[in-house]
mmCIF file of C-alpha atoms and ligand atoms in Angstrom:
data_model
loop_
_atom_site.group_PDB
_atom_site.id
_atom_site.type_symbol
_atom_site.label_atom_id
_atom_site.label_comp_id
_atom_site.label_asym_id
_atom_site.label_seq_id
_atom_site.Cartn_x
_atom_site.Cartn_y
_atom_site.Cartn_z
ATOM 1 C CA UNK A 1 -69.877 -23.292 39.160
ATOM 2 C CA UNK A 2 -68.448 -21.139 36.357
ATOM 3 C CA UNK A 3 -68.788 -22.339 32.773
ATOM 4 C CA UNK A 4 -65.037 -22.592 32.733
ATOM 5 C CA UNK A 5 -62.183 -21.201 34.749
ATOM 6 C CA UNK A 6 -59.022 -19.690 33.330
ATOM 7 C CA UNK A 7 -56.224 -18.624 35.616
ATOM 8 C CA UNK A 8 -54.352 -15.487 34.606
ATOM 9 C CA UNK A 9 -50.931 -15.124 36.166
ATOM 10 C CA UNK A 10 -47.873 -12.973 35.667
ATOM 11 C CA UNK A 11 -45.358 -10.934 37.618
ATOM 12 C CA UNK A 12 -46.382 -7.422 38.721
ATOM 13 C CA UNK A 13 -46.376 -5.111 35.645
ATOM 14 C CA UNK A 14 -46.552 -7.979 33.176
ATOM 15 C CA UNK A 15 -49.560 -6.252 31.588
ATOM 16 C CA UNK A 16 -52.044 -8.961 32.532
ATOM 17 C CA UNK A 17 -54.549 -6.422 33.877
ATOM 18 C CA UNK A 18 -54.645 -4.628 30.501
ATOM 19 C CA UNK A 19 -55.063 -7.920 28.647
ATOM 20 C CA UNK A 20 -57.966 -8.897 30.898
ATOM 21 C CA UNK A 21 -59.515 -5.457 30.404
ATOM 22 C CA UNK A 22 -59.386 -5.885 26.626
ATOM 23 C CA UNK A 23 -60.933 -9.356 26.782
ATOM 24 C CA UNK A 24 -63.794 -8.021 28.908
ATOM 25 C CA UNK A 25 -64.293 -5.001 26.645
ATOM 26 C CA UNK A 26 -64.272 -7.001 23.412
ATOM 27 C CA UNK A 27 -66.235 -10.036 24.622
ATOM 28 C CA UNK A 28 -68.481 -8.771 27.432
ATOM 29 C CA UNK A 29 -70.992 -11.604 27.118
ATOM 30 C CA UNK A 30 -68.361 -14.284 27.342
ATOM 31 C CA UNK A 31 -65.988 -13.325 30.143
ATOM 32 C CA UNK A 32 -66.184 -12.267 33.732
ATOM 33 C CA UNK A 33 -63.194 -11.222 35.820
ATOM 34 C CA UNK A 34 -62.473 -12.241 39.378
ATOM 35 C CA UNK A 35 -59.456 -10.319 40.651
ATOM 36 C CA UNK A 36 -58.309 -11.229 44.153
ATOM 37 C CA UNK A 37 -56.569 -7.851 44.602
ATOM 38 C CA UNK A 38 -59.711 -5.934 43.546
ATOM 39 C CA UNK A 39 -61.907 -8.093 45.742
ATOM 40 C CA UNK A 40 -59.678 -7.483 48.758
ATOM 41 C CA UNK A 41 -59.735 -3.726 48.103
ATOM 42 C CA UNK A 42 -63.531 -3.891 47.950
ATOM 43 C CA UNK A 43 -63.603 -5.690 51.308
ATOM 44 C CA UNK A 44 -61.364 -2.982 52.765
ATOM 45 C CA UNK A 45 -63.641 -0.217 51.497
ATOM 46 C CA UNK A 46 -66.679 -1.974 52.959
ATOM 47 C CA UNK A 47 -64.779 -2.613 56.219
ATOM 48 C CA UNK A 48 -65.772 -6.270 56.323
ATOM 49 C CA UNK A 49 -64.044 -8.771 58.587
ATOM 50 C CA UNK A 50 -61.947 -9.996 55.647
ATOM 51 C CA UNK A 51 -61.060 -6.409 54.741
ATOM 52 C CA UNK A 52 -59.970 -5.520 58.254
ATOM 53 C CA UNK A 53 -57.849 -8.665 58.536
ATOM 54 C CA UNK A 54 -56.208 -8.133 55.124
ATOM 55 C CA UNK A 55 -55.444 -4.453 55.609
ATOM 56 C CA UNK A 56 -52.037 -4.503 57.296
ATOM 57 C CA UNK A 57 -50.626 -7.193 54.991
ATOM 58 C CA UNK A 58 -51.678 -5.321 51.881
ATOM 59 C CA UNK A 59 -50.243 -2.034 53.124
ATOM 60 C CA UNK A 60 -46.846 -3.727 53.460
ATOM 61 C CA UNK A 61 -47.067 -5.366 50.036
ATOM 62 C CA UNK A 62 -46.897 -8.859 51.571
ATOM 63 C CA UNK A 63 -49.197 -11.838 51.115
ATOM 64 C CA UNK A 64 -52.453 -12.033 53.006
ATOM 65 C CA UNK A 65 -52.527 -15.407 54.886
ATOM 66 C CA UNK A 66 -53.559 -18.392 52.768
ATOM 67 C CA UNK A 67 -56.570 -19.465 54.869
ATOM 68 C CA UNK A 68 -58.257 -16.076 54.481
ATOM 69 C CA UNK A 69 -57.651 -15.983 50.730
ATOM 70 C CA UNK A 70 -58.669 -19.593 50.098
ATOM 71 C CA UNK A 71 -61.948 -19.262 51.962
ATOM 72 C CA UNK A 72 -62.829 -16.034 50.150
ATOM 73 C CA UNK A 73 -61.896 -17.231 46.652
ATOM 74 C CA UNK A 74 -63.528 -20.657 46.865
ATOM 75 C CA UNK A 75 -66.721 -19.097 48.202
ATOM 76 C CA UNK A 76 -66.879 -16.358 45.564
ATOM 77 C CA UNK A 77 -66.121 -18.182 42.355
ATOM 78 C CA UNK A 78 -68.814 -20.804 42.815
ATOM 79 C CA UNK A 79 -71.315 -18.186 41.645
ATOM 80 C CA UNK A 80 -70.242 -17.201 38.140
ATOM 81 C CA UNK A 81 -72.019 -18.460 35.005
ATOM 82 C CA UNK A 82 -69.544 -17.140 32.397
ATOM 83 C CA UNK A 83 -65.964 -18.009 31.481
ATOM 84 C CA UNK A 84 -64.253 -16.786 34.606
ATOM 85 C CA UNK A 85 -60.835 -15.164 34.347
ATOM 86 C CA UNK A 86 -59.208 -15.530 37.753
ATOM 87 C CA UNK A 87 -56.450 -13.013 38.481
ATOM 88 C CA UNK A 88 -54.255 -13.340 41.564
ATOM 89 C CA UNK A 89 -54.915 -16.922 42.632
ATOM 90 C CA UNK A 90 -53.074 -19.087 43.472
ATOM 91 C CA UNK A 91 -50.166 -16.954 44.593
ATOM 92 C CA UNK A 92 -48.519 -19.489 46.902
ATOM 93 C CA UNK A 93 -47.939 -23.231 46.903
ATOM 94 C CA UNK A 94 -50.325 -23.465 49.878
ATOM 95 C CA UNK A 95 -53.105 -21.844 47.836
ATOM 96 C CA UNK A 96 -52.336 -24.111 44.891
ATOM 97 C CA UNK A 97 -52.654 -27.153 47.155
ATOM 98 C CA UNK A 98 -55.934 -25.849 48.603
ATOM 99 C CA UNK A 99 -57.221 -25.371 45.058
ATOM 100 C CA UNK A 100 -56.502 -29.023 44.274
ATOM 101 C CA UNK A 101 -58.015 -30.182 47.571
ATOM 102 C CA UNK A 102 -61.224 -28.319 46.669
ATOM 103 C CA UNK A 103 -61.154 -29.987 43.221
ATOM 104 C CA UNK A 104 -61.045 -26.604 41.573
ATOM 105 C CA UNK A 105 -59.470 -27.610 38.287
ATOM 106 C CA UNK A 106 -58.950 -24.731 35.831
ATOM 107 C CA UNK A 107 -59.582 -25.334 32.129
ATOM 108 C CA UNK A 108 -56.443 -23.388 31.275
ATOM 109 C CA UNK A 109 -53.619 -21.481 32.917
ATOM 110 C CA UNK A 110 -52.155 -18.409 31.227
ATOM 111 C CA UNK A 111 -48.798 -17.029 32.287
ATOM 112 C CA UNK A 112 -48.278 -13.534 30.890
ATOM 113 C CA UNK A 113 -44.532 -13.386 30.661
ATOM 114 C CA UNK A 114 -42.046 -10.517 30.724
ATOM 115 C CA UNK A 115 -38.586 -10.380 32.276
ATOM 116 C CA UNK A 116 -38.044 -8.973 35.755
ATOM 117 C CA UNK A 117 -35.877 -6.236 34.252
ATOM 118 C CA UNK A 118 -38.670 -5.174 31.880
ATOM 119 C CA UNK A 119 -41.205 -5.267 34.747
ATOM 120 C CA UNK A 120 -39.003 -2.937 36.816
ATOM 121 C CA UNK A 121 -38.552 -0.589 33.855
ATOM 122 C CA UNK A 122 -42.313 -0.426 33.222
ATOM 123 C CA UNK A 123 -42.970 0.316 36.854
ATOM 124 C CA UNK A 124 -40.244 3.002 36.939
ATOM 125 C CA UNK A 125 -41.680 4.670 33.834
ATOM 126 C CA UNK A 126 -45.345 4.607 34.887
ATOM 127 C CA UNK A 127 -47.158 7.741 36.041
ATOM 128 C CA UNK A 128 -50.723 8.016 37.250
ATOM 129 C CA UNK A 129 -53.177 10.869 37.634
ATOM 130 C CA UNK A 130 -54.135 11.331 41.311
ATOM 131 C CA UNK A 131 -57.385 12.929 40.135
ATOM 132 C CA UNK A 132 -58.948 10.398 37.784
ATOM 133 C CA UNK A 133 -56.616 7.388 37.979
ATOM 134 C CA UNK A 134 -55.587 7.469 34.281
ATOM 135 C CA UNK A 135 -52.264 5.754 33.610
ATOM 136 C CA UNK A 136 -49.418 7.037 31.405
ATOM 137 C CA UNK A 137 -45.720 6.546 30.868
ATOM 138 C CA UNK A 138 -43.010 9.192 31.139
ATOM 139 C CA UNK A 139 -41.825 10.885 27.911
ATOM 140 C CA UNK A 140 -40.109 8.333 25.696
ATOM 141 C CA UNK A 141 -42.371 5.506 26.905
ATOM 142 C CA UNK A 142 -45.177 4.035 24.807
ATOM 143 C CA UNK A 143 -48.009 6.112 26.308
ATOM 144 C CA UNK A 144 -46.897 9.614 27.423
ATOM 145 C CA UNK A 145 -49.529 12.347 27.918
ATOM 146 C CA UNK A 146 -50.385 13.919 24.556
ATOM 147 C CA UNK A 147 -51.357 17.452 25.580
ATOM 148 C CA UNK A 148 -48.870 18.766 28.154
ATOM 149 C CA UNK A 149 -45.779 16.995 29.481
ATOM 150 C CA UNK A 150 -46.327 15.537 32.944
ATOM 151 C CA UNK A 151 -50.023 16.533 33.061
ATOM 152 C CA UNK A 152 -53.150 14.384 32.697
ATOM 153 C CA UNK A 153 -54.816 14.641 29.254
ATOM 154 C CA UNK A 154 -58.248 14.276 30.824
ATOM 155 C CA UNK A 155 -58.165 16.515 33.887
ATOM 156 C CA UNK A 156 -54.865 18.415 33.664
ATOM 157 C CA UNK A 157 -53.563 17.266 37.061
ATOM 158 C CA UNK A 158 -49.860 16.790 37.701
ATOM 159 C CA UNK A 159 -48.977 13.104 37.199
ATOM 160 C CA UNK A 160 -47.319 11.208 40.047
ATOM 161 C CA UNK A 161 -45.520 7.930 40.650
ATOM 162 C CA UNK A 162 -47.548 5.274 42.451
ATOM 163 C CA UNK A 163 -46.253 4.440 45.950
ATOM 164 C CA UNK A 164 -45.774 0.789 45.006
ATOM 165 C CA UNK A 165 -43.870 1.780 41.845
ATOM 166 C CA UNK A 166 -41.088 3.343 43.935
ATOM 167 C CA UNK A 167 -37.936 1.296 43.221
ATOM 168 C CA UNK A 168 -37.563 -0.443 46.628
ATOM 169 C CA UNK A 169 -41.228 -1.459 46.803
ATOM 170 C CA UNK A 170 -41.289 -2.451 43.168
ATOM 171 C CA UNK A 171 -38.231 -4.682 43.623
ATOM 172 C CA UNK A 172 -39.797 -6.241 46.716
ATOM 173 C CA UNK A 173 -42.985 -7.123 44.807
ATOM 174 C CA UNK A 174 -40.872 -8.775 42.116
ATOM 175 C CA UNK A 175 -38.970 -10.758 44.752
ATOM 176 C CA UNK A 176 -42.202 -11.959 46.380
ATOM 177 C CA UNK A 177 -43.428 -13.070 42.965
ATOM 178 C CA UNK A 178 -40.234 -15.006 42.274
ATOM 179 C CA UNK A 179 -40.017 -16.759 45.642
ATOM 180 C CA UNK A 180 -43.701 -17.384 46.467
ATOM 181 C CA UNK A 181 -45.821 -17.182 43.328
ATOM 182 C CA UNK A 182 -43.622 -18.520 40.529
ATOM 183 C CA UNK A 183 -43.407 -22.057 42.001
ATOM 184 C CA UNK A 184 -47.219 -22.184 42.365
ATOM 185 C CA UNK A 185 -47.766 -20.992 38.789
ATOM 186 C CA UNK A 186 -45.153 -23.376 37.396
ATOM 187 C CA UNK A 187 -46.984 -26.245 39.101
ATOM 188 C CA UNK A 188 -50.345 -25.080 37.715
ATOM 189 C CA UNK A 189 -48.902 -24.707 34.199
ATOM 190 C CA UNK A 190 -47.517 -28.237 34.324
ATOM 191 C CA UNK A 191 -50.628 -29.884 35.734
ATOM 192 C CA UNK A 192 -53.296 -28.156 33.653
ATOM 193 C CA UNK A 193 -53.577 -26.822 30.118
ATOM 194 C CA UNK A 194 -50.787 -24.243 30.367
ATOM 195 C CA UNK A 195 -49.965 -21.370 28.006
ATOM 196 C CA UNK A 196 -46.953 -19.116 28.362
ATOM 197 C CA UNK A 197 -47.765 -15.857 26.589
ATOM 198 C CA UNK A 198 -44.871 -13.604 25.622
ATOM 199 C CA UNK A 199 -45.802 -9.980 26.371
ATOM 200 C CA UNK A 200 -42.356 -8.368 26.154
ATOM 201 C CA UNK A 201 -43.371 -6.501 23.002
ATOM 202 C CA UNK A 202 -46.754 -5.505 24.441
ATOM 203 C CA UNK A 203 -48.552 -7.589 21.786
ATOM 204 C CA UNK A 204 -49.687 -10.423 24.037
ATOM 205 C CA UNK A 205 -53.370 -9.881 23.253
ATOM 206 C CA UNK A 206 -53.292 -11.589 19.854
ATOM 207 C CA UNK A 207 -51.434 -14.516 21.419
ATOM 208 C CA UNK A 208 -54.003 -14.786 24.202
ATOM 209 C CA UNK A 209 -56.831 -14.778 21.648
ATOM 210 C CA UNK A 210 -55.120 -17.503 19.600
ATOM 211 C CA UNK A 211 -54.680 -19.649 22.709
ATOM 212 C CA UNK A 212 -58.340 -19.159 23.684
ATOM 213 C CA UNK A 213 -59.388 -20.235 20.181
ATOM 214 C CA UNK A 214 -57.210 -23.339 20.468
ATOM 215 C CA UNK A 215 -59.043 -24.437 23.626
ATOM 216 C CA UNK A 216 -62.470 -23.741 22.126
ATOM 217 C CA UNK A 217 -63.498 -20.836 24.352
ATOM 218 C CA UNK A 218 -64.811 -18.910 21.353
ATOM 219 C CA UNK A 219 -67.440 -20.343 19.074
ATOM 220 C CA UNK A 220 -69.195 -19.100 15.929
ATOM 221 C CA UNK A 221 -71.681 -17.036 17.889
ATOM 222 C CA UNK A 222 -69.066 -15.192 19.890
ATOM 223 C CA UNK A 223 -69.146 -11.443 19.239
HETATM 224 P P1 ADP B 301 -50.024 -6.644 42.925
HETATM 225 O O1 ADP B 301 -50.007 -7.341 41.616
HETATM 226 O O2 ADP B 301 -49.445 -5.306 42.899
HETATM 227 O O3 ADP B 301 -49.525 -7.484 44.059
HETATM 228 P P2 ADP B 301 -52.844 -7.073 43.501
HETATM 229 O O4 ADP B 301 -53.927 -6.081 43.284
HETATM 230 O O5 ADP B 301 -52.901 -8.336 42.736
HETATM 231 O O6 ADP B 301 -51.535 -6.261 43.205
HETATM 232 O O7 ADP B 301 -52.779 -7.423 45.047
HETATM 233 C C1 ADP B 301 -52.681 -6.434 46.044
HETATM 234 C C2 ADP B 301 -52.359 -7.066 47.396
HETATM 235 O O8 ADP B 301 -53.402 -7.981 47.769
HETATM 236 C C3 ADP B 301 -51.085 -7.917 47.425
HETATM 237 O O9 ADP B 301 -49.942 -7.153 47.648
HETATM 238 C C4 ADP B 301 -51.379 -8.886 48.583
HETATM 239 O O10 ADP B 301 -51.174 -8.243 49.831
HETATM 240 C C5 ADP B 301 -52.865 -9.125 48.426
HETATM 241 N N1 ADP B 301 -53.155 -10.329 47.599
HETATM 242 C C6 ADP B 301 -53.704 -10.371 46.344
HETATM 243 N N2 ADP B 301 -53.852 -11.653 45.919
HETATM 244 C C7 ADP B 301 -53.388 -12.432 46.936
HETATM 245 C C8 ADP B 301 -53.263 -13.846 47.136
HETATM 246 N N3 ADP B 301 -53.672 -14.750 46.211
HETATM 247 N N4 ADP B 301 -52.712 -14.276 48.295
HETATM 248 C C9 ADP B 301 -52.319 -13.423 49.259
HETATM 249 N N5 ADP B 301 -52.403 -12.084 49.148
HETATM 250 C C10 ADP B 301 -52.946 -11.583 48.009
#
């Protein structure tokens, strides 16, 4: 079983992926990430049974059935030896209940919080490079390309909007979060050591670090 388990939750475009990336980059010996979305994409690439079953749900932006997710997650996370950051679980009340039934009790729950309006704005303003996957914002955002407007700084390709950032899909993902995931996360926050991290200003990282210090995740030998 992992040394400790920390759930990372937040609505789509809350910035939780970037925060996790920074934690892994700055403290590589301490943290390991388990992202349910990434794991499912890996299964799809490898064409496993899980991947083939999950495919059509993911393409529509809807939840993969609970039993498939619960079996995969509970099997996978038994193996880690570091502080495990779990992204994307639980995302429904059913998954939350299954987590309790399996006696999987997280040491902390982090909710990375931004408003729905801000999440929609971030998604509307995001552009990605189809060549190398680099992410930017449009002009006027906080991270526009620096060399040529609308072109990737690294490979020069024309930037595009991600399919799931298109307004209808983006709104749907927010709605699914509000109806299905928010109740599960609220329950987890109330039952375990919960931290609500404000990330409206994009400075959530320092707040996450402070919260991790308060629960004793870092010690004197942490680099
Ligand atoms: P997003 O935050 O855009 O939903 P993710 O990478 O977290 O992106 O997830 C991609 C897709 O994988 C989701 O749209 C959903 O179909 C599926 N998925 C991820 N986590 C879960 C989960 N805990 N339960 C059910 N489906 C999930």
